Amino acid sequence: MSVMEDTAFLMITSRELAMGLAALLLSIPPLRHVERLKGPEAVLERLNKGRQPALVVLDSDTLGLATMAIVQSVRDISPETRTIVLSDSVAESRQLTSDGVESVVVKGMGASSLVDAIESLLSDGAIP
């Protein structure tokens, strides 16, 4: 399967947060398309259907204890796709990072810091 280098999938319950994050993501090259998917089943189903996104953004508040399992499923289906998890707390962020999530951002972080984290993640996962 090939990677859609210009696409990000969002799985975020809050409509307002999803809209704001979509606008922010669209300001980051090479991203030009953002798809909001409702629920982990929809994310995994979409990943299994064909070309893979460059980035998947997951909300740990929505996933709860299943966060790490969903991150691992994304990796298994699409190893070239980068994953970022939005966390509600520093403690949860540290736990997810120690569990192997490649990038965790605490909600409420400034937009410039979030952009830096996403750009770094995408450049690390750059496809030759």
mmCIF file of C-alpha atoms in Angstrom:
data_model
loop_
_atom_site.group_PDB
_atom_site.id
_atom_site.type_symbol
_atom_site.label_atom_id
_atom_site.label_comp_id
_atom_site.label_asym_id
_atom_site.label_seq_id
_atom_site.Cartn_x
_atom_site.Cartn_y
_atom_site.Cartn_z
ATOM 1 C CA MET A 1 0.000 0.000 0.000
ATOM 2 C CA SER A 2 1.218 3.489 -0.740
ATOM 3 C CA VAL A 3 1.186 6.418 1.640
ATOM 4 C CA MET A 4 -0.874 9.540 0.971
ATOM 5 C CA GLU A 5 1.828 12.002 1.988
ATOM 6 C CA ASP A 6 -0.639 14.896 1.915
ATOM 7 C CA THR A 7 -3.344 13.360 4.133
ATOM 8 C CA ALA A 8 -4.044 13.164 7.872
ATOM 9 C CA PHE A 9 -6.786 11.239 9.670
ATOM 10 C CA LEU A 10 -8.261 12.660 12.876
ATOM 11 C CA MET A 11 -10.122 10.673 15.500
ATOM 12 C CA ILE A 12 -11.214 13.315 17.950
ATOM 13 C CA THR A 13 -14.610 13.439 19.659
ATOM 14 C CA SER A 14 -14.750 17.200 20.207
ATOM 15 C CA ARG A 15 -16.005 18.857 17.040
ATOM 16 C CA GLU A 16 -14.420 22.182 18.000
ATOM 17 C CA LEU A 17 -11.028 20.617 18.697
ATOM 18 C CA ALA A 18 -11.209 18.628 15.445
ATOM 19 C CA MET A 19 -12.027 21.755 13.425
ATOM 20 C CA GLY A 20 -9.211 23.747 15.011
ATOM 21 C CA LEU A 21 -6.713 20.946 14.596
ATOM 22 C CA ALA A 22 -7.772 20.368 10.979
ATOM 23 C CA ALA A 23 -7.135 24.039 10.201
ATOM 24 C CA LEU A 24 -3.752 23.837 11.921
ATOM 25 C CA LEU A 25 -2.804 20.635 10.071
ATOM 26 C CA LEU A 26 -3.703 22.174 6.724
ATOM 27 C CA SER A 27 -1.133 24.901 7.403
ATOM 28 C CA ILE A 28 1.656 22.315 7.651
ATOM 29 C CA PRO A 29 3.238 21.224 4.368
ATOM 30 C CA PRO A 30 2.852 18.651 2.873
ATOM 31 C CA LEU A 31 -0.604 18.110 4.430
ATOM 32 C CA ARG A 32 -3.457 19.213 2.169
ATOM 33 C CA HIS A 33 -6.263 16.851 3.195
ATOM 34 C CA VAL A 34 -7.692 16.060 6.616
ATOM 35 C CA GLU A 35 -10.337 13.403 7.206
ATOM 36 C CA ARG A 36 -12.184 13.206 10.515
ATOM 37 C CA LEU A 37 -13.145 9.655 11.397
ATOM 38 C CA LYS A 38 -15.488 8.745 14.230
ATOM 39 C CA GLY A 39 -14.197 6.011 16.459
ATOM 40 C CA PRO A 40 -11.315 3.562 16.379
ATOM 41 C CA GLU A 41 -13.225 1.070 14.232
ATOM 42 C CA ALA A 42 -13.631 3.712 11.514
ATOM 43 C CA VAL A 43 -9.914 4.551 11.645
ATOM 44 C CA LEU A 44 -8.862 0.920 11.334
ATOM 45 C CA GLU A 45 -11.431 0.224 8.620
ATOM 46 C CA ARG A 46 -10.234 3.223 6.589
ATOM 47 C CA LEU A 47 -6.599 2.162 7.011
ATOM 48 C CA ASN A 48 -7.431 -1.322 5.756
ATOM 49 C CA LYS A 49 -9.157 0.004 2.625
ATOM 50 C CA GLY A 50 -6.202 1.240 0.651
ATOM 51 C CA ARG A 51 -3.677 4.038 0.616
ATOM 52 C CA GLN A 52 -2.386 5.127 3.984
ATOM 53 C CA PRO A 53 -2.268 8.654 5.466
ATOM 54 C CA ALA A 54 0.972 10.352 6.431
ATOM 55 C CA LEU A 55 -0.441 11.085 9.898
ATOM 56 C CA VAL A 56 -3.102 9.762 12.273
ATOM 57 C CA VAL A 57 -4.104 11.951 15.216
ATOM 58 C CA LEU A 58 -5.839 10.132 18.076
ATOM 59 C CA ASP A 59 -7.507 11.500 21.210
ATOM 60 C CA SER A 60 -6.660 9.475 24.318
ATOM 61 C CA ASP A 61 -9.736 10.913 26.040
ATOM 62 C CA THR A 62 -11.892 9.055 23.519
ATOM 63 C CA LEU A 63 -9.845 5.849 23.498
ATOM 64 C CA GLY A 64 -9.059 5.544 27.190
ATOM 65 C CA LEU A 65 -7.250 2.309 28.013
ATOM 66 C CA ALA A 66 -7.463 1.190 24.365
ATOM 67 C CA THR A 67 -5.124 3.991 23.209
ATOM 68 C CA MET A 68 -1.972 1.870 23.040
ATOM 69 C CA ALA A 69 -3.798 -1.012 21.319
ATOM 70 C CA ILE A 70 -5.141 1.330 18.625
ATOM 71 C CA VAL A 71 -1.712 2.898 18.117
ATOM 72 C CA GLN A 72 -0.236 -0.595 17.689
ATOM 73 C CA SER A 73 -2.989 -1.552 15.231
ATOM 74 C CA VAL A 74 -2.248 1.561 13.161
ATOM 75 C CA ARG A 75 1.453 0.584 13.136
ATOM 76 C CA ASP A 76 0.639 -2.987 12.121
ATOM 77 C CA ILE A 77 -1.626 -1.925 9.255
ATOM 78 C CA SER A 78 0.416 1.027 8.065
ATOM 79 C CA PRO A 79 4.017 1.071 9.336
ATOM 80 C CA GLU A 80 4.899 4.234 7.389
ATOM 81 C CA THR A 81 2.041 6.258 8.887
ATOM 82 C CA ARG A 82 3.067 8.474 11.804
ATOM 83 C CA THR A 83 0.807 8.628 14.872
ATOM 84 C CA ILE A 84 0.351 11.418 17.364
ATOM 85 C CA VAL A 85 -1.800 11.087 20.475
ATOM 86 C CA LEU A 86 -3.454 14.029 22.189
ATOM 87 C CA SER A 87 -3.349 13.479 25.933
ATOM 88 C CA ASP A 88 -5.218 15.097 28.800
ATOM 89 C CA SER A 89 -2.348 15.125 31.288
ATOM 90 C CA VAL A 90 1.408 15.105 31.618
ATOM 91 C CA ALA A 91 1.228 11.852 33.612
ATOM 92 C CA GLU A 92 -0.756 10.140 30.856
ATOM 93 C CA SER A 93 1.632 11.577 28.253
ATOM 94 C CA ARG A 94 4.623 10.106 30.071
ATOM 95 C CA GLN A 95 2.922 6.724 30.389
ATOM 96 C CA LEU A 96 2.028 6.596 26.687
ATOM 97 C CA THR A 97 5.557 7.624 25.725
ATOM 98 C CA SER A 98 7.057 4.935 27.938
ATOM 99 C CA ASP A 99 4.642 2.418 26.362
ATOM 100 C CA GLY A 100 6.130 3.256 22.950
ATOM 101 C CA VAL A 101 3.831 5.872 21.417
ATOM 102 C CA GLU A 102 6.110 7.844 19.098
ATOM 103 C CA SER A 103 4.584 11.249 19.825
ATOM 104 C CA VAL A 104 2.267 12.421 22.578
ATOM 105 C CA VAL A 105 1.114 16.008 22.999
ATOM 106 C CA VAL A 106 -0.734 17.322 26.028
ATOM 107 C CA LYS A 107 -3.900 19.192 25.040
ATOM 108 C CA GLY A 108 -3.606 22.904 25.612
ATOM 109 C CA MET A 109 -0.052 23.064 24.335
ATOM 110 C CA GLY A 110 0.577 26.203 22.295
ATOM 111 C CA ALA A 111 -0.102 25.996 18.568
ATOM 112 C CA SER A 112 3.533 26.653 17.636
ATOM 113 C CA SER A 113 4.725 23.806 19.868
ATOM 114 C CA LEU A 114 2.120 21.484 18.370
ATOM 115 C CA VAL A 115 3.151 22.475 14.835
ATOM 116 C CA ASP A 116 6.810 21.843 15.724
ATOM 117 C CA ALA A 117 5.940 18.382 17.094
ATOM 118 C CA ILE A 118 3.928 17.473 13.982
ATOM 119 C CA GLU A 119 6.568 18.790 11.565
ATOM 120 C CA SER A 120 9.255 16.861 13.412
ATOM 121 C CA LEU A 121 7.166 13.704 13.359
ATOM 122 C CA LEU A 122 6.441 14.037 9.636
ATOM 123 C CA SER A 123 10.073 14.751 8.762
ATOM 124 C CA ASP A 124 11.208 11.712 10.781
ATOM 125 C CA GLY A 125 8.766 9.611 8.811
ATOM 126 C CA ALA A 126 9.663 11.121 5.464
ATOM 127 C CA ILE A 127 9.341 8.651 2.666
ATOM 128 C CA PRO A 128 12.341 8.641 0.333
#
